Short mmCIF file of N, CA and C in Angstrom, two decimals:
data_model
loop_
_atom_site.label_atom_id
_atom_site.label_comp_id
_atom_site.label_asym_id
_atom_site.label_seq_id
_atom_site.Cartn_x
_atom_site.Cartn_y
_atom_site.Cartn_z
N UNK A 1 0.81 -1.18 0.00
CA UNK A 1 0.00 0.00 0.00
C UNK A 1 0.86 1.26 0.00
N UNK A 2 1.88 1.27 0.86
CA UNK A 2 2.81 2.34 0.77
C UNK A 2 3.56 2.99 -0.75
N UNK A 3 3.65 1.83 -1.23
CA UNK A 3 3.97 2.40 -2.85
C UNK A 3 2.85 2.55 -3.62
N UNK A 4 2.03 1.99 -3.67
CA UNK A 4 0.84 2.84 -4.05
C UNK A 4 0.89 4.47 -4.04
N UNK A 5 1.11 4.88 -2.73
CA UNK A 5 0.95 6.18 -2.10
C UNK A 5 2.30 6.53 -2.46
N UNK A 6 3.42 6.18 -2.71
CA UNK A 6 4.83 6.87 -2.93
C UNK A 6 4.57 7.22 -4.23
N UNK A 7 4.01 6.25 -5.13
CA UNK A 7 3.96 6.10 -6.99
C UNK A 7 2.87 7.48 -7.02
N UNK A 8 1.57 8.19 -6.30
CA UNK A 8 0.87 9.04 -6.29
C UNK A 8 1.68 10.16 -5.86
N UNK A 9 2.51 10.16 -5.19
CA UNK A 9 3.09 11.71 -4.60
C UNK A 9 4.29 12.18 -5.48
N UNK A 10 5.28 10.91 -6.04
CA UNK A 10 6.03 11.05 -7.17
C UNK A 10 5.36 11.65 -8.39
N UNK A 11 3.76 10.96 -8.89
CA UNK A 11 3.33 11.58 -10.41
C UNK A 11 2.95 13.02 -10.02
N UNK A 12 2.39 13.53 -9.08
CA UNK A 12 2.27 14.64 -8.26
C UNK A 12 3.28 15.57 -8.40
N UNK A 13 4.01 15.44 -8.20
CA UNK A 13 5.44 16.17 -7.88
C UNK A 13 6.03 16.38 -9.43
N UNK A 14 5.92 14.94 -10.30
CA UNK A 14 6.29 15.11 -11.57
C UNK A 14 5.59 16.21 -12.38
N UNK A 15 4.18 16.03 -12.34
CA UNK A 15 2.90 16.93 -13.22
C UNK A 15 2.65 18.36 -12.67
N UNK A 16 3.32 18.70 -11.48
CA UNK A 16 3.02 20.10 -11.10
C UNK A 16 3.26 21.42 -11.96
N UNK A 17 3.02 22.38 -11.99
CA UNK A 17 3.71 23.13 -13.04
C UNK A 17 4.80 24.09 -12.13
N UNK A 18 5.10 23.88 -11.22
CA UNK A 18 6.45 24.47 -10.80
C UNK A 18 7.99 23.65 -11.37
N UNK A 19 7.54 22.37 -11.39
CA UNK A 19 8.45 21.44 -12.22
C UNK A 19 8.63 21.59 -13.64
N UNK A 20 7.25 21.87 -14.27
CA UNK A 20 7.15 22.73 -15.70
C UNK A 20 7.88 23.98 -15.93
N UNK A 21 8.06 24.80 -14.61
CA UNK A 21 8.51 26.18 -15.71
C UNK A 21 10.06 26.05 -14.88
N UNK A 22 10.48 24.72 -14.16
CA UNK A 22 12.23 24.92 -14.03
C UNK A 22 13.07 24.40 -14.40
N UNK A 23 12.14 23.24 -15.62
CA UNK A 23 13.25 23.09 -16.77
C UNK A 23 12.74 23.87 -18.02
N UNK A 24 13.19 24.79 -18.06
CA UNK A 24 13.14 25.58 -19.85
C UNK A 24 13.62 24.64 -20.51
N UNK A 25 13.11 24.96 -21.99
CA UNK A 25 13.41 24.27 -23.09
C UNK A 25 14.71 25.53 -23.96
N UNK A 26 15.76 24.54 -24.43
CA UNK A 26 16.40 25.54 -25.41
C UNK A 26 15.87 26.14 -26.07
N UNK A 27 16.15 27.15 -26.71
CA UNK A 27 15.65 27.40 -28.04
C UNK A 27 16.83 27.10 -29.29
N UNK A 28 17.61 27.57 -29.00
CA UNK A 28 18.81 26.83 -30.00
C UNK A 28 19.55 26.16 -29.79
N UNK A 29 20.38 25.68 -31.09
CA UNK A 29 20.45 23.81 -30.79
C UNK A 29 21.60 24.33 -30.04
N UNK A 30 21.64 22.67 -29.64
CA UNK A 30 22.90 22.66 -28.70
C UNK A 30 24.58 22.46 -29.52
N UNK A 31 24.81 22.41 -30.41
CA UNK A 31 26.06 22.54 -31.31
C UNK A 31 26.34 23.76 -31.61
N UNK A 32 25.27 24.68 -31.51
CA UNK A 32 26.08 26.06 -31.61
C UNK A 32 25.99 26.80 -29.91
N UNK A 33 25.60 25.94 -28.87
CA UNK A 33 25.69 26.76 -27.49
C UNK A 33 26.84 25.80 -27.83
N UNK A 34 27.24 24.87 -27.78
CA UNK A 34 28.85 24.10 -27.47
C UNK A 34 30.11 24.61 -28.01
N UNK A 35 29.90 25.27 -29.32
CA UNK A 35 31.22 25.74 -30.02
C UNK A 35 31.59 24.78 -30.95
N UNK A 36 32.66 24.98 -31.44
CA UNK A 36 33.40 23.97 -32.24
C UNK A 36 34.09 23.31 -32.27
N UNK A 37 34.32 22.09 -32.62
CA UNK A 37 35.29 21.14 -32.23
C UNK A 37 36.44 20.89 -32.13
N UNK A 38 37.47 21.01 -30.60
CA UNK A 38 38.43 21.36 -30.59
C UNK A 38 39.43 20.31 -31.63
N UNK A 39 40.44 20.97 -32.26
CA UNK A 39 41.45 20.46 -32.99
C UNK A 39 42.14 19.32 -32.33
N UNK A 40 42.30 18.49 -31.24
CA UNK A 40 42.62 17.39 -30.90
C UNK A 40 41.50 16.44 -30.62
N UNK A 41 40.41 16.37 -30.72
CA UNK A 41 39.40 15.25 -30.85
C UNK A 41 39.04 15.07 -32.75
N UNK A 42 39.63 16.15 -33.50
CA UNK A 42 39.61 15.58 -34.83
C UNK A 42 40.57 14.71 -35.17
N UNK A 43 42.18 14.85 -34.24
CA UNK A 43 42.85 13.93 -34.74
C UNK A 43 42.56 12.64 -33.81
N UNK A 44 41.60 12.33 -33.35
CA UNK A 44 41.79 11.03 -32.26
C UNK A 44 41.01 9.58 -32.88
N UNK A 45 41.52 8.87 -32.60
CA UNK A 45 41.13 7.58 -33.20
C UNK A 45 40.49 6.58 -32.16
N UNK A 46 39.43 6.40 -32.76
CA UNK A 46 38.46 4.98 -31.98
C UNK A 46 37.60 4.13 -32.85
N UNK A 47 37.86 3.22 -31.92
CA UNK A 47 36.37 1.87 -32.76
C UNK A 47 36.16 1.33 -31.66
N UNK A 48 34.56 1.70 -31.55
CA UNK A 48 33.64 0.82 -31.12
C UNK A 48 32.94 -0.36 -31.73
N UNK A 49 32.31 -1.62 -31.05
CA UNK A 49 32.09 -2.54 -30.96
C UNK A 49 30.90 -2.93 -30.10
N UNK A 50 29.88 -3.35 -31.25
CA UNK A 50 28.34 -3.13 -29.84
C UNK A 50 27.92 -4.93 -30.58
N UNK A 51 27.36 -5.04 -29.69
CA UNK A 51 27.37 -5.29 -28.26
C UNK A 51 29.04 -6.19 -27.90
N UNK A 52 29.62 -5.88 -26.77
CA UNK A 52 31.14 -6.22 -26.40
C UNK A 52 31.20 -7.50 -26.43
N UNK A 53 30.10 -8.17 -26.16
CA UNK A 53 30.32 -10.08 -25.87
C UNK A 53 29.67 -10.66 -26.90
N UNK A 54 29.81 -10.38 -27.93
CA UNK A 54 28.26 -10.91 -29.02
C UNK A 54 28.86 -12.50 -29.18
N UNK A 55 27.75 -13.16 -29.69
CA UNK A 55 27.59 -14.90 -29.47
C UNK A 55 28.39 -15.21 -31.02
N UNK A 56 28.91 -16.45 -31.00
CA UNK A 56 28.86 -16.73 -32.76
C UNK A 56 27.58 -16.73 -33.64
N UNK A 57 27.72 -16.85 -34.19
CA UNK A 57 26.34 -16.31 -35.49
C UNK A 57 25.56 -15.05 -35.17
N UNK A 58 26.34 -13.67 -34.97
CA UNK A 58 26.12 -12.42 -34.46
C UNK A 58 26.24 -11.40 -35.37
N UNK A 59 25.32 -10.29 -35.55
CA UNK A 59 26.09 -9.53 -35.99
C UNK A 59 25.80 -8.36 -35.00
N UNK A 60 27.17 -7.75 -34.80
CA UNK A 60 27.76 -6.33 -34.41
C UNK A 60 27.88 -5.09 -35.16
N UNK A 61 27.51 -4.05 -34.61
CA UNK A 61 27.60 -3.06 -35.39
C UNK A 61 29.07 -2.22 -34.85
N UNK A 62 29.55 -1.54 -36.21
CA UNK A 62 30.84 -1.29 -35.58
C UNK A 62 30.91 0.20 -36.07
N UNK A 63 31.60 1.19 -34.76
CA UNK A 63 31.11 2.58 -34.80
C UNK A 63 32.70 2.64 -35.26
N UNK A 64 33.51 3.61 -36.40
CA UNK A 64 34.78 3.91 -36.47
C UNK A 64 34.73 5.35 -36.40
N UNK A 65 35.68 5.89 -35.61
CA UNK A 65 36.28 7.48 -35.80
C UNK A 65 37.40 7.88 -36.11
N UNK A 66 38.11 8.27 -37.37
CA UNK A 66 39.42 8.54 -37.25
C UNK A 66 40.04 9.61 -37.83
N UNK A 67 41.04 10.41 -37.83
CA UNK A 67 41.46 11.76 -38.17
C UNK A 67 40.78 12.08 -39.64
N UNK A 68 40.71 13.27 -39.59
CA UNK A 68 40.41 13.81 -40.67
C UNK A 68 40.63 13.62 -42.44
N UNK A 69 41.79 13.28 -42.19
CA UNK A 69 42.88 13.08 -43.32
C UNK A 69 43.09 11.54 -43.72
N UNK A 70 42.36 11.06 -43.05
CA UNK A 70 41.86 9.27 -43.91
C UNK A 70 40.60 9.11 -44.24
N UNK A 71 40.75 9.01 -45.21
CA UNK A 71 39.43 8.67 -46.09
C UNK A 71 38.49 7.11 -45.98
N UNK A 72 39.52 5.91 -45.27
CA UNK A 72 39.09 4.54 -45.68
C UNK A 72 39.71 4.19 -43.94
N UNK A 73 38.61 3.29 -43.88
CA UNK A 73 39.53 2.17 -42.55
C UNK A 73 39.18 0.89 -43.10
N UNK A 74 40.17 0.15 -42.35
CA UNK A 74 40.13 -1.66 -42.37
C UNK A 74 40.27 -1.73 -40.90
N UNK A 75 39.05 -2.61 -40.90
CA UNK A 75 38.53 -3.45 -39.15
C UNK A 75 39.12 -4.80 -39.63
N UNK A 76 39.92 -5.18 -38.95
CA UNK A 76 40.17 -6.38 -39.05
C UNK A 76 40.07 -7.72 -38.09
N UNK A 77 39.52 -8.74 -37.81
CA UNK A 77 39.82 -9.64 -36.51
C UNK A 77 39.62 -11.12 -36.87
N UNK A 78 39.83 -12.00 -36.61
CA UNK A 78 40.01 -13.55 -36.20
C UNK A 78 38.46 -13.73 -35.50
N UNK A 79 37.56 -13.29 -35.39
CA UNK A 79 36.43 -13.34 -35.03
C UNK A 79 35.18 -13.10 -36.68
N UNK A 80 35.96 -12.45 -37.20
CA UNK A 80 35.07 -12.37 -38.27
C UNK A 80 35.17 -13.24 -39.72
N UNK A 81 35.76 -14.33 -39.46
CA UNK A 81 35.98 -15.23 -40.37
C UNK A 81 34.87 -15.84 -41.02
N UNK A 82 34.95 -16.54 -42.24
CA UNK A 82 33.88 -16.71 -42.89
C UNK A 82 33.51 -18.33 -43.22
N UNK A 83 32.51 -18.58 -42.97
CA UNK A 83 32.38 -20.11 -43.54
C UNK A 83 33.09 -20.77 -44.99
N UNK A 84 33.44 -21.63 -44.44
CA UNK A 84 34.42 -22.24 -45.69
C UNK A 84 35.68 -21.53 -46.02
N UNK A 85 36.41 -20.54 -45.30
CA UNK A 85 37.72 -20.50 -45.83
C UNK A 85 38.54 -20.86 -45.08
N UNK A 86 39.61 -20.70 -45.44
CA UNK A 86 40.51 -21.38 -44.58
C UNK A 86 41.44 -20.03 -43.31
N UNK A 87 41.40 -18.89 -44.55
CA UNK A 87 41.83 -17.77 -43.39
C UNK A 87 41.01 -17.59 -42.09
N UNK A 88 42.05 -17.62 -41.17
CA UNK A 88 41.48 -17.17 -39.88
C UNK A 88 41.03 -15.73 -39.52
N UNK A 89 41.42 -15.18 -40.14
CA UNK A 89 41.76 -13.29 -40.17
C UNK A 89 41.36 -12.53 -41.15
N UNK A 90 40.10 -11.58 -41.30
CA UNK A 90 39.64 -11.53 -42.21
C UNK A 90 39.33 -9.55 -41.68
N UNK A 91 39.86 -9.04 -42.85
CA UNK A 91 39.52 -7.73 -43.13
C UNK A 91 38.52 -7.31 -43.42
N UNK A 92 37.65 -5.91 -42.82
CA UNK A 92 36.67 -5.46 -43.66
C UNK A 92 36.66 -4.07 -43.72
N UNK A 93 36.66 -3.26 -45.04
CA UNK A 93 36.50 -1.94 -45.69
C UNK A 93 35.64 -1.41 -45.13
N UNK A 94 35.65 0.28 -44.64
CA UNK A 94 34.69 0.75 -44.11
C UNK A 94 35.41 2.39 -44.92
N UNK A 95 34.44 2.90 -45.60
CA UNK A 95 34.22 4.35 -46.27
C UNK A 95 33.84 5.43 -45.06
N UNK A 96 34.60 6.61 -45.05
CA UNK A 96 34.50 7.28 -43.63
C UNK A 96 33.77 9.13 -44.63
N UNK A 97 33.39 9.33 -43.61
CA UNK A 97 32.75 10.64 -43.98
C UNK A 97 33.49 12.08 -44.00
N UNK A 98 33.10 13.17 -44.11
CA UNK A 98 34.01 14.16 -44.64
C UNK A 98 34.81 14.06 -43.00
N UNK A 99 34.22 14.17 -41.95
CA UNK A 99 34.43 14.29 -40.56
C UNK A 99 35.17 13.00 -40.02
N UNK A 100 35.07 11.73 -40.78
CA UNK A 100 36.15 10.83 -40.12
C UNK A 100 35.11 9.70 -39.38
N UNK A 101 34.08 9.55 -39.96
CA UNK A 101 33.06 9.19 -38.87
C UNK A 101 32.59 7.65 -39.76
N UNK A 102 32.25 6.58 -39.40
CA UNK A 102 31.80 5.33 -40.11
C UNK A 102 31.17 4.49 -39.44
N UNK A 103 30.21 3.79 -40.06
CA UNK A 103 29.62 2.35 -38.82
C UNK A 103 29.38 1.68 -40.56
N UNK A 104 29.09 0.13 -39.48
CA UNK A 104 28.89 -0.93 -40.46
C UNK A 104 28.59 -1.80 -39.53
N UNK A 105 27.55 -3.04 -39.92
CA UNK A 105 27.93 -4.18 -39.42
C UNK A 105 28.33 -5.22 -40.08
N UNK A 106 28.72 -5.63 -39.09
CA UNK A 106 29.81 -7.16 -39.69
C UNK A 106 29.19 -8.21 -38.81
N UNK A 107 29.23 -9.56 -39.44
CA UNK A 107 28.54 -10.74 -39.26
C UNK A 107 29.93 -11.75 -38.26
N UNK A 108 29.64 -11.49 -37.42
CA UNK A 108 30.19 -12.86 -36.25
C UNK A 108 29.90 -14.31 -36.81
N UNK A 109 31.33 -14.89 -37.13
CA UNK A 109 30.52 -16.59 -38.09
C UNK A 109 30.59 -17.28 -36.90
N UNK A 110 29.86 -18.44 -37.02
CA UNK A 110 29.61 -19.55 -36.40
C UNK A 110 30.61 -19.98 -36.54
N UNK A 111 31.72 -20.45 -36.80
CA UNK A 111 32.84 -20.82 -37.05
C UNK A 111 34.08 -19.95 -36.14
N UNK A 112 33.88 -19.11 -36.01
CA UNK A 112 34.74 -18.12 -34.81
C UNK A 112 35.01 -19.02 -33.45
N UNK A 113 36.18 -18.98 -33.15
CA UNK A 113 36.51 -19.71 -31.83
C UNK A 113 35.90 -19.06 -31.05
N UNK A 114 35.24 -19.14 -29.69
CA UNK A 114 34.44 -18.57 -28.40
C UNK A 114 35.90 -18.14 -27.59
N UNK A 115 36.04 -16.93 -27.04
CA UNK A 115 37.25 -16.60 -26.50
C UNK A 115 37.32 -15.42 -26.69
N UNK A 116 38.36 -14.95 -26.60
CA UNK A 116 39.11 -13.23 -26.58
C UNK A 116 39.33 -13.63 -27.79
N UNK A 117 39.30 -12.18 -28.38
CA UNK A 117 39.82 -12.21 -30.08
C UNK A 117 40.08 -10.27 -29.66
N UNK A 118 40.67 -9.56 -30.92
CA UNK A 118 41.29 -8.49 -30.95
C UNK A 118 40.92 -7.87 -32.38
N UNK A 119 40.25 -6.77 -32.37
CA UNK A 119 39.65 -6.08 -33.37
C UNK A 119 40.70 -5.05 -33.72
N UNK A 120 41.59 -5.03 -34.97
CA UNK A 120 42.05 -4.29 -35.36
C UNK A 120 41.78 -2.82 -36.16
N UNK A 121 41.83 -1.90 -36.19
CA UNK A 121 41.51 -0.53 -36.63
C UNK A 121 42.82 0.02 -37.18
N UNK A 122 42.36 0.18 -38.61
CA UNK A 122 43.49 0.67 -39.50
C UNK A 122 43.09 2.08 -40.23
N UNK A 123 43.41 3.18 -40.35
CA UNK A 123 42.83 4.49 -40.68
C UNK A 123 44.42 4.76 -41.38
N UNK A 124 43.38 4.64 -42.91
CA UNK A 124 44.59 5.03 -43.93
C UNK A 124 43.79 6.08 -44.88
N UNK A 125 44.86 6.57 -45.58
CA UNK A 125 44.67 7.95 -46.81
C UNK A 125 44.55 6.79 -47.71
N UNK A 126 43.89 6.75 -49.14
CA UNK A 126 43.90 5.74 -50.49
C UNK A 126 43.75 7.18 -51.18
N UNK A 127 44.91 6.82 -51.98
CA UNK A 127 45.33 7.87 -53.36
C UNK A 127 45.59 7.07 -54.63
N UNK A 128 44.44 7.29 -55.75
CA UNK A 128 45.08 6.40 -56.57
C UNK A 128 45.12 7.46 -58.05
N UNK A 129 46.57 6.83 -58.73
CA UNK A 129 46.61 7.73 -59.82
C UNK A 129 46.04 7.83 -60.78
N UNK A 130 45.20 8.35 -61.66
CA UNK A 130 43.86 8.00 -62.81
C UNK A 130 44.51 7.41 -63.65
N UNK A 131 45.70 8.07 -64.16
CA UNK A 131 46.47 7.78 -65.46
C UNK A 131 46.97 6.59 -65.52
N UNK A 132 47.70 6.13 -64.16
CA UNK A 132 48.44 4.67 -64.25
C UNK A 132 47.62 4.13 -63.38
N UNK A 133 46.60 4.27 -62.46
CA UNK A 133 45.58 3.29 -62.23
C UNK A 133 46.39 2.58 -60.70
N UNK A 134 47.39 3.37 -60.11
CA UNK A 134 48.48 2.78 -59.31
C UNK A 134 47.49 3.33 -57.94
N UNK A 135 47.55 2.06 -56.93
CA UNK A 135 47.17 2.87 -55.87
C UNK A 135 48.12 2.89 -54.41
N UNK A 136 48.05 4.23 -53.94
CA UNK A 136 48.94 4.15 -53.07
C UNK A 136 47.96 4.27 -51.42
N UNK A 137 48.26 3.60 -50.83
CA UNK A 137 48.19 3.28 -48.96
C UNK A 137 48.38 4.19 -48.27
N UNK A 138 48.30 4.82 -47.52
CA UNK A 138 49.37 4.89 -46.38
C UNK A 138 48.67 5.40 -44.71
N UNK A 139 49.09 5.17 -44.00
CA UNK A 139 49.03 4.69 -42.45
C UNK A 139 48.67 6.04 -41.87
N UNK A 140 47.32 6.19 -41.52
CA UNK A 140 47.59 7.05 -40.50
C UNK A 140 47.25 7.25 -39.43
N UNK A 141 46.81 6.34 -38.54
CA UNK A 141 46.73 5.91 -37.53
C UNK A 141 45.81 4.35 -37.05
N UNK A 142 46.21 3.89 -36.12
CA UNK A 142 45.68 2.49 -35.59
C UNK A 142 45.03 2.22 -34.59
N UNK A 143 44.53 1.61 -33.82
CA UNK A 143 43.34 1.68 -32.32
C UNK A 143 43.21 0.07 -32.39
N UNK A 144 43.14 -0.65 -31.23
CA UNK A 144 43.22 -2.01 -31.57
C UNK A 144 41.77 -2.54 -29.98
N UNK A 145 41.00 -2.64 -30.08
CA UNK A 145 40.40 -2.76 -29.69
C UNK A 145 40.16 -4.92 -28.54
N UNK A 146 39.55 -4.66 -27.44
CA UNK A 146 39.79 -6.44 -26.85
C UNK A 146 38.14 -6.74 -27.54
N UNK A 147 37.88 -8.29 -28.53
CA UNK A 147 36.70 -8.11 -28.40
C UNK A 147 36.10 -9.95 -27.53
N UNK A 148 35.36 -10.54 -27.08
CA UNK A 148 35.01 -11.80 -26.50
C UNK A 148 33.59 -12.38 -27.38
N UNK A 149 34.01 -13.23 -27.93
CA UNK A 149 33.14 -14.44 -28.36
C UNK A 149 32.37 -15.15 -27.44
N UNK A 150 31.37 -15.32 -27.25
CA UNK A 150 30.75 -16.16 -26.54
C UNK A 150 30.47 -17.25 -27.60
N UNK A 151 30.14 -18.41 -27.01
CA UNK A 151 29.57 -19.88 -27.67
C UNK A 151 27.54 -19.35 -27.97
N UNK A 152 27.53 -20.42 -29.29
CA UNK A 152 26.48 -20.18 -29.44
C UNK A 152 25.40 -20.68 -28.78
N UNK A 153 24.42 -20.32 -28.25
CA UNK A 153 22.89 -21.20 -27.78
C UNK A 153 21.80 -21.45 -28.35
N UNK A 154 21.50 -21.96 -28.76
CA UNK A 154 20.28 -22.14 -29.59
C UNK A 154 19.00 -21.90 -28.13
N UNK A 155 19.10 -22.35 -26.67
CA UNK A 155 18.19 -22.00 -26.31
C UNK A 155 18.10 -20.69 -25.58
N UNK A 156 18.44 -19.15 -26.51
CA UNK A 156 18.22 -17.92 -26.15
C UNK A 156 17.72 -17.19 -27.01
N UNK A 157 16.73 -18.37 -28.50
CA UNK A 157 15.47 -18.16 -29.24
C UNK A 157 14.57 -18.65 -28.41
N UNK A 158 14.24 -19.31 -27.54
CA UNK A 158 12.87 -20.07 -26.61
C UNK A 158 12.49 -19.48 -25.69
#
C-alpha cells in the first residue's frame, strides 16, 4: 500500500507546473551553445564494438572514428571469419565521412573460436593515380580494440 501512495506523490510532484517552468526548453540547438570542435578530438582515433560479448552467429555493429585526413579504414579480426575458408583473419573496408566518422555491421561466423579475439583498426589515406591506375596506402593511424566471443545457444530463441 505504501507504494501505491509513494507512486501518487512522485506523479504529483512530476505533473506540477512548478516542475514545468524549471526546466526551460532551449531554443537553440545545442552545437552552436557548445562551439566547435576542438582540434585534438579531430585527430583522435576509436572503434567501437556493440554489443562487447556478441555470441557466434552475431552480428555487431561497428562505430569507427578517425582523423580527418583518412578517407578509408580496415577493421580487421580472427572473429570475423567466414564459412568455408581457410583464413582465420579476415579484413573489412569501411568508407569514412568528410568528418572521419563510419559504422557498419559485420557478421560474427559460427565458425569463430568462443574466446578473446582483438579487433584491429586501420585508418589510412587511399590515393590512386587515374592515369596509371596505381594505388597508393598509407598509415595514418591504428586503435586495436579487446573483443570476447561467446559460444552459441540455440536456447536464447525459446
Amino acid at each position: 500500500m505504501r507504494s501505491v501512495a509513494g507512486l501518487g506523490a512522485a506523479a504529483v510532484l512530476v505533473m506540477s507546473p512548478a516542475t514545468a517552468t524549471a526546466l526551460p526548453r532551449p531554443s537553440v540547438s545545442t552545437a552552436a551553445v557548445r562551439g566547435p570542435v576542438p582540434d585534438d578530438w579531430k585527430k583522435r582515433t576509436s572503434l567501437r564494438i556493440l554489443p562487447p560479448w556478441p555470441r557466434q552467429n552475431d552480428e555487431v555493429r561497428v562505430f569507427v572514428h578517425c582523423p580527418v585526413k583518412a578517407n578509408h579504414a580496415l577493421i580487421g579480426s580472427t572473429a570475423f571469419t567466414l564459412k568455408g575458408s581457410r583464413r582465420i583473419y579476415r579484413e573489412v573496408g569501411l568508407g569514412l565521412s568528410d568528418r572521419g566518422l563510419g559504422r557498419r555491421a559485420v557478421g560474427i561466423s559460427y565458425y569463430a573460436f568462443p574466446g578473446d579475439h582483438l579487433a584491429h583498426l586501420r585508418c589510412v589515406k587511399v590515393t590512386i593515380d587515374e592515369h596509371t591506375r596505381i594505388r597508393k596506402v598509407r598509415l595514418i593511424s591504428r586503435f586495436t580494440v579487446p573483443l570476447v566471443v561467446r559460444p552459441f545457444r540455440l536456447g536464447r530463441f525459446f
